[in-house]
């Protein structure tokens, strides 16, 4: 029997009725049987402050420790986010700043799959491109294909769940590509 693969899921939106959080929750239900996803909240993380980010884990703020421990348990990341002003939402950039700092960073070299949903026509493509320098710096392999860019989101979700069959199939394929990468590279 194969080892269970553990993923960490992060939504880049704090909105209660966020399409992106709904997309992440839907993705968590579409995983293969041997894969689990822990959705990590980021709303309680303080703004990044290097004075608080000391190497001794017990000296970081508790929400940061909890977040980083969740990332440490995972073999890969699923980040689902809106696009704000053609870029990464501040709350998500803040979370990645906390995750990426220090020699004990829990995200270095971990594969990541990006997805996004928006009422607009571009489907978060610019947010996904804006992430590339960060992932390159952290040596995080990005699962580029298939792209999951859910445009016109208000027509593709019902009662907080993704219902568009084409988008659902793309999410399944993206998750399969991520888990295949993890298996092939013995990260699990």
mmCIF file with all atom_site columns, C-alpha atoms in Angstrom:
data_model
loop_
_atom_site.group_PDB
_atom_site.id
_atom_site.type_symbol
_atom_site.label_atom_id
_atom_site.label_alt_id
_atom_site.label_comp_id
_atom_site.label_asym_id
_atom_site.label_entity_id
_atom_site.label_seq_id
_atom_site.pdbx_PDB_ins_code
_atom_site.Cartn_x
_atom_site.Cartn_y
_atom_site.Cartn_z
_atom_site.occupancy
_atom_site.B_iso_or_equiv
_atom_site.pdbx_formal_charge
_atom_site.auth_seq_id
_atom_site.auth_comp_id
_atom_site.auth_asym_id
_atom_site.auth_atom_id
_atom_site.pdbx_PDB_model_num
ATOM 1   C CA . UNK A 1 1   ? 0.000   0.000  0.000   1.00 0.00 ? 1   UNK A CA 1
ATOM 2   C CA . UNK A 1 2   ? 1.289   3.455  -0.925  1.00 0.00 ? 2   UNK A CA 1
ATOM 3   C CA . UNK A 1 3   ? 1.992   6.059  1.707   1.00 0.00 ? 3   UNK A CA 1
ATOM 4   C CA . UNK A 1 4   ? -0.763  8.625  2.106   1.00 0.00 ? 4   UNK A CA 1
ATOM 5   C CA . UNK A 1 5   ? 0.085   11.961 0.547   1.00 0.00 ? 5   UNK A CA 1
ATOM 6   C CA . UNK A 1 6   ? -0.668  15.022 2.650   1.00 0.00 ? 6   UNK A CA 1
ATOM 7   C CA . UNK A 1 7   ? -1.362  18.372 1.031   1.00 0.00 ? 7   UNK A CA 1
ATOM 8   C CA . UNK A 1 8   ? -1.778  21.787 2.608   1.00 0.00 ? 8   UNK A CA 1
ATOM 9   C CA . UNK A 1 9   ? -4.472  23.994 1.126   1.00 0.00 ? 9   UNK A CA 1
ATOM 10  C CA . UNK A 1 10  ? -4.433  27.783 1.384   1.00 0.00 ? 10  UNK A CA 1
ATOM 11  C CA . UNK A 1 11  ? -7.100  30.233 0.265   1.00 0.00 ? 11  UNK A CA 1
ATOM 12  C CA . UNK A 1 12  ? -5.885  33.725 -0.543  1.00 0.00 ? 12  UNK A CA 1
ATOM 13  C CA . UNK A 1 13  ? -9.255  35.207 0.346   1.00 0.00 ? 13  UNK A CA 1
ATOM 14  C CA . UNK A 1 14  ? -10.699 36.040 3.743   1.00 0.00 ? 14  UNK A CA 1
ATOM 15  C CA . UNK A 1 15  ? -14.219 36.663 2.411   1.00 0.00 ? 15  UNK A CA 1
ATOM 16  C CA . UNK A 1 16  ? -16.916 34.529 4.021   1.00 0.00 ? 16  UNK A CA 1
ATOM 17  C CA . UNK A 1 17  ? -18.484 33.662 0.652   1.00 0.00 ? 17  UNK A CA 1
ATOM 18  C CA . UNK A 1 18  ? -15.239 33.546 -1.309  1.00 0.00 ? 18  UNK A CA 1
ATOM 19  C CA . UNK A 1 19  ? -15.301 31.710 -4.630  1.00 0.00 ? 19  UNK A CA 1
ATOM 20  C CA . UNK A 1 20  ? -11.676 30.763 -3.972  1.00 0.00 ? 20  UNK A CA 1
ATOM 21  C CA . UNK A 1 21  ? -12.324 29.229 -0.574  1.00 0.00 ? 21  UNK A CA 1
ATOM 22  C CA . UNK A 1 22  ? -15.240 27.367 -2.160  1.00 0.00 ? 22  UNK A CA 1
ATOM 23  C CA . UNK A 1 23  ? -12.922 26.169 -4.931  1.00 0.00 ? 23  UNK A CA 1
ATOM 24  C CA . UNK A 1 24  ? -10.383 24.975 -2.352  1.00 0.00 ? 24  UNK A CA 1
ATOM 25  C CA . UNK A 1 25  ? -13.054 23.126 -0.366  1.00 0.00 ? 25  UNK A CA 1
ATOM 26  C CA . UNK A 1 26  ? -14.339 21.528 -3.553  1.00 0.00 ? 26  UNK A CA 1
ATOM 27  C CA . UNK A 1 27  ? -10.784 20.500 -4.477  1.00 0.00 ? 27  UNK A CA 1
ATOM 28  C CA . UNK A 1 28  ? -10.429 18.808 -1.085  1.00 0.00 ? 28  UNK A CA 1
ATOM 29  C CA . UNK A 1 29  ? -13.407 16.578 -1.980  1.00 0.00 ? 29  UNK A CA 1
ATOM 30  C CA . UNK A 1 30  ? -11.938 15.607 -5.362  1.00 0.00 ? 30  UNK A CA 1
ATOM 31  C CA . UNK A 1 31  ? -8.680  14.111 -4.113  1.00 0.00 ? 31  UNK A CA 1
ATOM 32  C CA . UNK A 1 32  ? -7.691  10.515 -4.788  1.00 0.00 ? 32  UNK A CA 1
ATOM 33  C CA . UNK A 1 33  ? -8.364  8.118  -1.896  1.00 0.00 ? 33  UNK A CA 1
ATOM 34  C CA . UNK A 1 34  ? -4.728  8.049  -0.787  1.00 0.00 ? 34  UNK A CA 1
ATOM 35  C CA . UNK A 1 35  ? -4.455  11.848 -0.553  1.00 0.00 ? 35  UNK A CA 1
ATOM 36  C CA . UNK A 1 36  ? -5.593  14.188 2.220   1.00 0.00 ? 36  UNK A CA 1
ATOM 37  C CA . UNK A 1 37  ? -5.649  17.965 2.393   1.00 0.00 ? 37  UNK A CA 1
ATOM 38  C CA . UNK A 1 38  ? -5.472  20.125 5.485   1.00 0.00 ? 38  UNK A CA 1
ATOM 39  C CA . UNK A 1 39  ? -6.872  23.599 4.814   1.00 0.00 ? 39  UNK A CA 1
ATOM 40  C CA . UNK A 1 40  ? -4.727  26.105 6.678   1.00 0.00 ? 40  UNK A CA 1
ATOM 41  C CA . UNK A 1 41  ? -6.350  29.401 7.700   1.00 0.00 ? 41  UNK A CA 1
ATOM 42  C CA . UNK A 1 42  ? -4.259  32.537 7.253   1.00 0.00 ? 42  UNK A CA 1
ATOM 43  C CA . UNK A 1 43  ? -6.552  35.254 8.611   1.00 0.00 ? 43  UNK A CA 1
ATOM 44  C CA . UNK A 1 44  ? -5.014  35.236 12.101  1.00 0.00 ? 44  UNK A CA 1
ATOM 45  C CA . UNK A 1 45  ? -1.414  35.615 10.961  1.00 0.00 ? 45  UNK A CA 1
ATOM 46  C CA . UNK A 1 46  ? 0.043   38.949 12.077  1.00 0.00 ? 46  UNK A CA 1
ATOM 47  C CA . UNK A 1 47  ? 1.699   41.161 9.492   1.00 0.00 ? 47  UNK A CA 1
ATOM 48  C CA . UNK A 1 48  ? 5.170   39.847 8.838   1.00 0.00 ? 48  UNK A CA 1
ATOM 49  C CA . UNK A 1 49  ? 7.727   41.429 11.149  1.00 0.00 ? 49  UNK A CA 1
ATOM 50  C CA . UNK A 1 50  ? 11.313  40.203 11.135  1.00 0.00 ? 50  UNK A CA 1
ATOM 51  C CA . UNK A 1 51  ? 11.636  41.145 14.807  1.00 0.00 ? 51  UNK A CA 1
ATOM 52  C CA . UNK A 1 52  ? 9.063   38.444 15.615  1.00 0.00 ? 52  UNK A CA 1
ATOM 53  C CA . UNK A 1 53  ? 10.549  35.872 13.242  1.00 0.00 ? 53  UNK A CA 1
ATOM 54  C CA . UNK A 1 54  ? 13.306  34.380 15.329  1.00 0.00 ? 54  UNK A CA 1
ATOM 55  C CA . UNK A 1 55  ? 14.764  30.942 14.607  1.00 0.00 ? 55  UNK A CA 1
ATOM 56  C CA . UNK A 1 56  ? 13.485  29.408 17.840  1.00 0.00 ? 56  UNK A CA 1
ATOM 57  C CA . UNK A 1 57  ? 9.970   28.250 16.980  1.00 0.00 ? 57  UNK A CA 1
ATOM 58  C CA . UNK A 1 58  ? 8.646   28.994 20.437  1.00 0.00 ? 58  UNK A CA 1
ATOM 59  C CA . UNK A 1 59  ? 9.414   32.700 19.924  1.00 0.00 ? 59  UNK A CA 1
ATOM 60  C CA . UNK A 1 60  ? 7.266   33.154 16.798  1.00 0.00 ? 60  UNK A CA 1
ATOM 61  C CA . UNK A 1 61  ? 3.625   34.206 17.263  1.00 0.00 ? 61  UNK A CA 1
ATOM 62  C CA . UNK A 1 62  ? 1.422   31.153 17.923  1.00 0.00 ? 62  UNK A CA 1
ATOM 63  C CA . UNK A 1 63  ? -0.699  31.520 14.728  1.00 0.00 ? 63  UNK A CA 1
ATOM 64  C CA . UNK A 1 64  ? 2.558   31.477 12.744  1.00 0.00 ? 64  UNK A CA 1
ATOM 65  C CA . UNK A 1 65  ? 3.753   28.312 14.510  1.00 0.00 ? 65  UNK A CA 1
ATOM 66  C CA . UNK A 1 66  ? 0.433   26.580 13.788  1.00 0.00 ? 66  UNK A CA 1
ATOM 67  C CA . UNK A 1 67  ? 0.554   27.633 10.127  1.00 0.00 ? 67  UNK A CA 1
ATOM 68  C CA . UNK A 1 68  ? 4.159   26.556 9.636   1.00 0.00 ? 68  UNK A CA 1
ATOM 69  C CA . UNK A 1 69  ? 3.546   23.202 11.359  1.00 0.00 ? 69  UNK A CA 1
ATOM 70  C CA . UNK A 1 70  ? 0.656   22.544 8.968   1.00 0.00 ? 70  UNK A CA 1
ATOM 71  C CA . UNK A 1 71  ? 2.933   23.312 6.033   1.00 0.00 ? 71  UNK A CA 1
ATOM 72  C CA . UNK A 1 72  ? 5.658   21.086 7.464   1.00 0.00 ? 72  UNK A CA 1
ATOM 73  C CA . UNK A 1 73  ? 3.257   18.100 7.583   1.00 0.00 ? 73  UNK A CA 1
ATOM 74  C CA . UNK A 1 74  ? 2.439   18.486 3.878   1.00 0.00 ? 74  UNK A CA 1
ATOM 75  C CA . UNK A 1 75  ? 4.293   17.086 0.875   1.00 0.00 ? 75  UNK A CA 1
ATOM 76  C CA . UNK A 1 76  ? 2.756   19.684 -1.448  1.00 0.00 ? 76  UNK A CA 1
ATOM 77  C CA . UNK A 1 77  ? 0.682   22.861 -1.491  1.00 0.00 ? 77  UNK A CA 1
ATOM 78  C CA . UNK A 1 78  ? -2.556  23.830 -3.167  1.00 0.00 ? 78  UNK A CA 1
ATOM 79  C CA . UNK A 1 79  ? -2.977  27.598 -3.273  1.00 0.00 ? 79  UNK A CA 1
ATOM 80  C CA . UNK A 1 80  ? -6.296  28.981 -4.470  1.00 0.00 ? 80  UNK A CA 1
ATOM 81  C CA . UNK A 1 81  ? -6.536  32.733 -4.679  1.00 0.00 ? 81  UNK A CA 1
ATOM 82  C CA . UNK A 1 82  ? -8.256  35.722 -6.186  1.00 0.00 ? 82  UNK A CA 1
ATOM 83  C CA . UNK A 1 83  ? -6.307  38.379 -8.026  1.00 0.00 ? 83  UNK A CA 1
ATOM 84  C CA . UNK A 1 84  ? -6.161  41.825 -6.427  1.00 0.00 ? 84  UNK A CA 1
ATOM 85  C CA . UNK A 1 85  ? -4.871  44.725 -8.524  1.00 0.00 ? 85  UNK A CA 1
ATOM 86  C CA . UNK A 1 86  ? -3.320  42.305 -11.033 1.00 0.00 ? 86  UNK A CA 1
ATOM 87  C CA . UNK A 1 87  ? -1.324  40.564 -8.325  1.00 0.00 ? 87  UNK A CA 1
ATOM 88  C CA . UNK A 1 88  ? -1.234  38.451 -5.151  1.00 0.00 ? 88  UNK A CA 1
ATOM 89  C CA . UNK A 1 89  ? -3.627  39.458 -2.343  1.00 0.00 ? 89  UNK A CA 1
ATOM 90  C CA . UNK A 1 90  ? -1.760  41.001 0.583   1.00 0.00 ? 90  UNK A CA 1
ATOM 91  C CA . UNK A 1 91  ? -3.017  38.408 3.074   1.00 0.00 ? 91  UNK A CA 1
ATOM 92  C CA . UNK A 1 92  ? -1.600  35.586 0.939   1.00 0.00 ? 92  UNK A CA 1
ATOM 93  C CA . UNK A 1 93  ? 1.722   37.338 0.347   1.00 0.00 ? 93  UNK A CA 1
ATOM 94  C CA . UNK A 1 94  ? 1.939   37.872 4.113   1.00 0.00 ? 94  UNK A CA 1
ATOM 95  C CA . UNK A 1 95  ? 1.318   34.149 4.723   1.00 0.00 ? 95  UNK A CA 1
ATOM 96  C CA . UNK A 1 96  ? 4.014   33.212 2.229   1.00 0.00 ? 96  UNK A CA 1
ATOM 97  C CA . UNK A 1 97  ? 6.426   35.654 3.881   1.00 0.00 ? 97  UNK A CA 1
ATOM 98  C CA . UNK A 1 98  ? 5.902   33.853 7.208   1.00 0.00 ? 98  UNK A CA 1
ATOM 99  C CA . UNK A 1 99  ? 6.225   30.453 5.505   1.00 0.00 ? 99  UNK A CA 1
ATOM 100 C CA . UNK A 1 100 ? 9.307   31.207 3.450   1.00 0.00 ? 100 UNK A CA 1
ATOM 101 C CA . UNK A 1 101 ? 11.614  32.775 5.989   1.00 0.00 ? 101 UNK A CA 1
ATOM 102 C CA . UNK A 1 102 ? 14.468  31.059 7.766   1.00 0.00 ? 102 UNK A CA 1
ATOM 103 C CA . UNK A 1 103 ? 16.505  27.924 7.311   1.00 0.00 ? 103 UNK A CA 1
ATOM 104 C CA . UNK A 1 104 ? 13.596  25.983 8.802   1.00 0.00 ? 104 UNK A CA 1
ATOM 105 C CA . UNK A 1 105 ? 11.178  27.135 6.076   1.00 0.00 ? 105 UNK A CA 1
ATOM 106 C CA . UNK A 1 106 ? 8.525   24.446 5.599   1.00 0.00 ? 106 UNK A CA 1
ATOM 107 C CA . UNK A 1 107 ? 7.930   25.280 1.920   1.00 0.00 ? 107 UNK A CA 1
ATOM 108 C CA . UNK A 1 108 ? 11.371  25.126 0.331   1.00 0.00 ? 108 UNK A CA 1
ATOM 109 C CA . UNK A 1 109 ? 11.352  22.624 -2.566  1.00 0.00 ? 109 UNK A CA 1
ATOM 110 C CA . UNK A 1 110 ? 7.698   21.649 -1.999  1.00 0.00 ? 110 UNK A CA 1
ATOM 111 C CA . UNK A 1 111 ? 5.618   21.383 -5.159  1.00 0.00 ? 111 UNK A CA 1
ATOM 112 C CA . UNK A 1 112 ? 2.725   23.776 -5.510  1.00 0.00 ? 112 UNK A CA 1
ATOM 113 C CA . UNK A 1 113 ? -0.445  23.870 -7.574  1.00 0.00 ? 113 UNK A CA 1
ATOM 114 C CA . UNK A 1 114 ? -2.091  27.251 -8.137  1.00 0.00 ? 114 UNK A CA 1
ATOM 115 C CA . UNK A 1 115 ? -5.748  27.795 -8.930  1.00 0.00 ? 115 UNK A CA 1
ATOM 116 C CA . UNK A 1 116 ? -8.062  30.752 -8.873  1.00 0.00 ? 116 UNK A CA 1
ATOM 117 C CA . UNK A 1 117 ? -11.637 31.878 -9.383  1.00 0.00 ? 117 UNK A CA 1
ATOM 118 C CA . UNK A 1 118 ? -12.955 35.312 -10.253 1.00 0.00 ? 118 UNK A CA 1
ATOM 119 C CA . UNK A 1 119 ? -16.106 36.938 -11.603 1.00 0.00 ? 119 UNK A CA 1
ATOM 120 C CA . UNK A 1 120 ? -13.838 38.578 -14.208 1.00 0.00 ? 120 UNK A CA 1
ATOM 121 C CA . UNK A 1 121 ? -12.652 37.282 -17.556 1.00 0.00 ? 121 UNK A CA 1
ATOM 122 C CA . UNK A 1 122 ? -8.961  36.637 -16.809 1.00 0.00 ? 122 UNK A CA 1
ATOM 123 C CA . UNK A 1 123 ? -9.421  33.891 -14.234 1.00 0.00 ? 123 UNK A CA 1
ATOM 124 C CA . UNK A 1 124 ? -6.564  35.041 -11.934 1.00 0.00 ? 124 UNK A CA 1
ATOM 125 C CA . UNK A 1 125 ? -3.847  34.512 -14.534 1.00 0.00 ? 125 UNK A CA 1
ATOM 126 C CA . UNK A 1 126 ? -1.923  37.626 -13.454 1.00 0.00 ? 126 UNK A CA 1
ATOM 127 C CA . UNK A 1 127 ? -1.915  36.547 -9.788  1.00 0.00 ? 127 UNK A CA 1
ATOM 128 C CA . UNK A 1 128 ? -0.519  33.188 -10.840 1.00 0.00 ? 128 UNK A CA 1
ATOM 129 C CA . UNK A 1 129 ? 2.222   34.838 -12.898 1.00 0.00 ? 129 UNK A CA 1
ATOM 130 C CA . UNK A 1 130 ? 3.047   37.226 -10.020 1.00 0.00 ? 130 UNK A CA 1
ATOM 131 C CA . UNK A 1 131 ? 3.863   34.215 -7.823  1.00 0.00 ? 131 UNK A CA 1
ATOM 132 C CA . UNK A 1 132 ? 6.633   32.921 -10.099 1.00 0.00 ? 132 UNK A CA 1
ATOM 133 C CA . UNK A 1 133 ? 9.581   34.866 -8.582  1.00 0.00 ? 133 UNK A CA 1
ATOM 134 C CA . UNK A 1 134 ? 8.683   33.644 -5.085  1.00 0.00 ? 134 UNK A CA 1
ATOM 135 C CA . UNK A 1 135 ? 8.411   30.014 -6.167  1.00 0.00 ? 135 UNK A CA 1
ATOM 136 C CA . UNK A 1 136 ? 11.687  30.274 -8.081  1.00 0.00 ? 136 UNK A CA 1
ATOM 137 C CA . UNK A 1 137 ? 13.451  31.722 -5.036  1.00 0.00 ? 137 UNK A CA 1
ATOM 138 C CA . UNK A 1 138 ? 12.168  28.876 -2.849  1.00 0.00 ? 138 UNK A CA 1
ATOM 139 C CA . UNK A 1 139 ? 12.937  26.163 -5.435  1.00 0.00 ? 139 UNK A CA 1
ATOM 140 C CA . UNK A 1 140 ? 9.268   25.167 -5.362  1.00 0.00 ? 140 UNK A CA 1
ATOM 141 C CA . UNK A 1 141 ? 8.272   23.158 -8.436  1.00 0.00 ? 141 UNK A CA 1
ATOM 142 C CA . UNK A 1 142 ? 5.113   24.647 -9.911  1.00 0.00 ? 142 UNK A CA 1
ATOM 143 C CA . UNK A 1 143 ? 2.529   22.361 -11.485 1.00 0.00 ? 143 UNK A CA 1
ATOM 144 C CA . UNK A 1 144 ? 1.661   24.549 -14.470 1.00 0.00 ? 144 UNK A CA 1
ATOM 145 C CA . UNK A 1 145 ? -0.663  22.275 -16.410 1.00 0.00 ? 145 UNK A CA 1
ATOM 146 C CA . UNK A 1 146 ? -3.516  22.102 -16.562 1.00 0.00 ? 146 UNK A CA 1
ATOM 147 C CA . UNK A 1 147 ? -4.265  25.691 -15.677 1.00 0.00 ? 147 UNK A CA 1
ATOM 148 C CA . UNK A 1 148 ? -7.244  26.165 -13.372 1.00 0.00 ? 148 UNK A CA 1
ATOM 149 C CA . UNK A 1 149 ? -8.500  29.671 -14.113 1.00 0.00 ? 149 UNK A CA 1
ATOM 150 C CA . UNK A 1 150 ? -12.185 29.815 -13.196 1.00 0.00 ? 150 UNK A CA 1
ATOM 151 C CA . UNK A 1 151 ? -13.494 32.953 -14.927 1.00 0.00 ? 151 UNK A CA 1
ATOM 152 C CA . UNK A 1 152 ? -17.135 34.043 -14.626 1.00 0.00 ? 152 UNK A CA 1
ATOM 153 C CA . UNK A 1 153 ? -17.232 32.389 -11.206 1.00 0.00 ? 153 UNK A CA 1
ATOM 154 C CA . UNK A 1 154 ? -20.688 33.645 -10.263 1.00 0.00 ? 154 UNK A CA 1
ATOM 155 C CA . UNK A 1 155 ? -22.115 31.225 -12.865 1.00 0.00 ? 155 UNK A CA 1
ATOM 156 C CA . UNK A 1 156 ? -19.942 28.258 -11.853 1.00 0.00 ? 156 UNK A CA 1
ATOM 157 C CA . UNK A 1 157 ? -20.691 27.943 -8.134  1.00 0.00 ? 157 UNK A CA 1
ATOM 158 C CA . UNK A 1 158 ? -23.918 27.050 -6.369  1.00 0.00 ? 158 UNK A CA 1
ATOM 159 C CA . UNK A 1 159 ? -24.357 27.262 -2.604  1.00 0.00 ? 159 UNK A CA 1
ATOM 160 C CA . UNK A 1 160 ? -20.607 27.509 -2.014  1.00 0.00 ? 160 UNK A CA 1
ATOM 161 C CA . UNK A 1 161 ? -19.657 24.584 -4.240  1.00 0.00 ? 161 UNK A CA 1
ATOM 162 C CA . UNK A 1 162 ? -18.090 24.432 -7.677  1.00 0.00 ? 162 UNK A CA 1
ATOM 163 C CA . UNK A 1 163 ? -20.719 22.986 -10.025 1.00 0.00 ? 163 UNK A CA 1
ATOM 164 C CA . UNK A 1 164 ? -19.228 23.626 -13.463 1.00 0.00 ? 164 UNK A CA 1
ATOM 165 C CA . UNK A 1 165 ? -18.271 20.204 -14.859 1.00 0.00 ? 165 UNK A CA 1
ATOM 166 C CA . UNK A 1 166 ? -15.459 21.512 -17.064 1.00 0.00 ? 166 UNK A CA 1
ATOM 167 C CA . UNK A 1 167 ? -13.863 23.333 -14.122 1.00 0.00 ? 167 UNK A CA 1
ATOM 168 C CA . UNK A 1 168 ? -14.299 20.276 -11.883 1.00 0.00 ? 168 UNK A CA 1
ATOM 169 C CA . UNK A 1 169 ? -12.462 18.111 -14.424 1.00 0.00 ? 169 UNK A CA 1
ATOM 170 C CA . UNK A 1 170 ? -9.628  20.649 -14.627 1.00 0.00 ? 170 UNK A CA 1
ATOM 171 C CA . UNK A 1 171 ? -9.310  20.664 -10.825 1.00 0.00 ? 171 UNK A CA 1
ATOM 172 C CA . UNK A 1 172 ? -9.159  16.855 -10.786 1.00 0.00 ? 172 UNK A CA 1
ATOM 173 C CA . UNK A 1 173 ? -6.440  16.873 -13.447 1.00 0.00 ? 173 UNK A CA 1
ATOM 174 C CA . UNK A 1 174 ? -4.448  19.551 -11.610 1.00 0.00 ? 174 UNK A CA 1
ATOM 175 C CA . UNK A 1 175 ? -4.598  17.585 -8.344  1.00 0.00 ? 175 UNK A CA 1
ATOM 176 C CA . UNK A 1 176 ? -3.597  14.399 -10.179 1.00 0.00 ? 176 UNK A CA 1
ATOM 177 C CA . UNK A 1 177 ? -0.611  16.208 -11.726 1.00 0.00 ? 177 UNK A CA 1
ATOM 178 C CA . UNK A 1 178 ? 0.471   17.453 -8.285  1.00 0.00 ? 178 UNK A CA 1
ATOM 179 C CA . UNK A 1 179 ? 0.156   14.063 -6.608  1.00 0.00 ? 179 UNK A CA 1
ATOM 180 C CA . UNK A 1 180 ? 1.873   12.327 -9.548  1.00 0.00 ? 180 UNK A CA 1
ATOM 181 C CA . UNK A 1 181 ? 4.778   14.763 -9.198  1.00 0.00 ? 181 UNK A CA 1
ATOM 182 C CA . UNK A 1 182 ? 5.022   14.011 -5.481  1.00 0.00 ? 182 UNK A CA 1
ATOM 183 C CA . UNK A 1 183 ? 5.002   10.247 -6.082  1.00 0.00 ? 183 UNK A CA 1
ATOM 184 C CA . UNK A 1 184 ? 7.576   10.399 -8.886  1.00 0.00 ? 184 UNK A CA 1
ATOM 185 C CA . UNK A 1 185 ? 9.914   12.556 -6.857  1.00 0.00 ? 185 UNK A CA 1
ATOM 186 C CA . UNK A 1 186 ? 9.616   10.514 -3.648  1.00 0.00 ? 186 UNK A CA 1
ATOM 187 C CA . UNK A 1 187 ? 8.483   13.488 -1.606  1.00 0.00 ? 187 UNK A CA 1
ATOM 188 C CA . UNK A 1 188 ? 5.800   11.473 0.175   1.00 0.00 ? 188 UNK A CA 1
#
